[in-house]
Amino acid sequence: GDSVTQMEGPVTLSEEAFLTINCTYTATGYPSLFWYVQYPGEGLQLLLKATKADDKGSNKGFEATYRKETTSFHLEKGSVQVSDSAVYFCALSDPSSGNKLVFGAGTILRVKS
Amino acid sequence: NAGVMQNPRHLVRRRGQEARLRCSPMKGHSHVYWYRQLPEEGLKFMVYLQKENIIDESGMPKERFSAEFPKEGPSILRIQQVVRGDSAAYFCASSPAQGANTEAFFGQGTRLTVV
């Protein structure tokens, strides 16, 4: 079945450092790819998405590119802030299976000032 | 337009009791998904419902768990005879339709603790 693998955390960075969180996927169909962010005690918020190969999703300085050849959707940000501290989830959905989301295990990001 | 509303936010139950979790989707949304997040894990799909219909329950445990989304009122996730292993955060998401560009919006979750 479909699955998502993302790098284990926690990832600890200093403010203004460069961030990369790796995500790879396995899918039988042609999925859409997502990054969600979860702040402490809150639900998930969609951060960005991409629906086809070579699409780049971007939002709030974060970006990720849908790479079909490497089945990857790595999250990057050039300069992190303390307020970016959260848990980040990579996910996919296959429209042929009703758009249910398959999530990775999540990566905790801690940004120090 | 209020977001996805889940209640209660926190629920404590003794082993053997029943837990009822409610989810009111965003206005105009007829698709509801339930996910479970065990401690320090990602979210796992449980069930997908449209109004009055269960579309996909492939992630639901075979016993003690049930879900409904009636014509009127919120979607309900019901757990009978809870056990300690049911302790988790349960999230509901809603969307207006299905398709590659349809975003699902999440509620803040219900954190169930079984003592």
XYZ file of C-alpha atoms in Angstrom, chain B residues 46-91:
46
model
C -9.680 5.503 10.336
C -12.826 6.222 8.341
C -14.213 8.387 5.535
C -17.868 9.380 5.511
C -20.209 11.402 3.398
C -23.628 12.425 4.605
C -25.381 9.277 5.861
C -22.853 6.983 4.204
C -19.626 5.281 5.216
C -17.389 5.343 2.156
C -14.202 3.772 3.488
C -13.724 2.262 6.930
C -10.570 0.329 6.137
C -8.699 1.946 9.052
C -11.306 1.255 11.726
C -10.693 -1.471 14.271
C -13.197 -4.260 13.670
C -14.630 -4.172 17.165
C -15.801 -1.450 19.546
C -15.375 1.423 17.053
C -18.135 2.918 14.943
C -18.746 6.176 13.099
C -21.710 7.985 11.650
C -22.436 11.207 9.818
C -26.203 11.780 9.908
C -28.150 14.012 7.599
C -28.469 16.541 10.392
C -25.890 17.141 13.083
C -22.232 16.356 13.616
C -20.265 13.283 12.741
C -19.797 10.987 15.733
C -16.932 8.598 16.424
C -17.992 6.131 19.090
C -15.692 3.859 21.036
C -17.353 1.265 23.236
C -15.710 -0.407 26.237
C -12.575 1.710 25.999
C -9.183 0.254 26.866
C -5.929 2.021 27.734
C -4.643 1.487 24.188
C -7.426 3.741 22.891
C -5.727 6.732 24.527
C -4.795 9.005 21.630
C -5.654 12.219 19.859
C -8.516 11.832 17.423
C -8.674 14.332 14.584
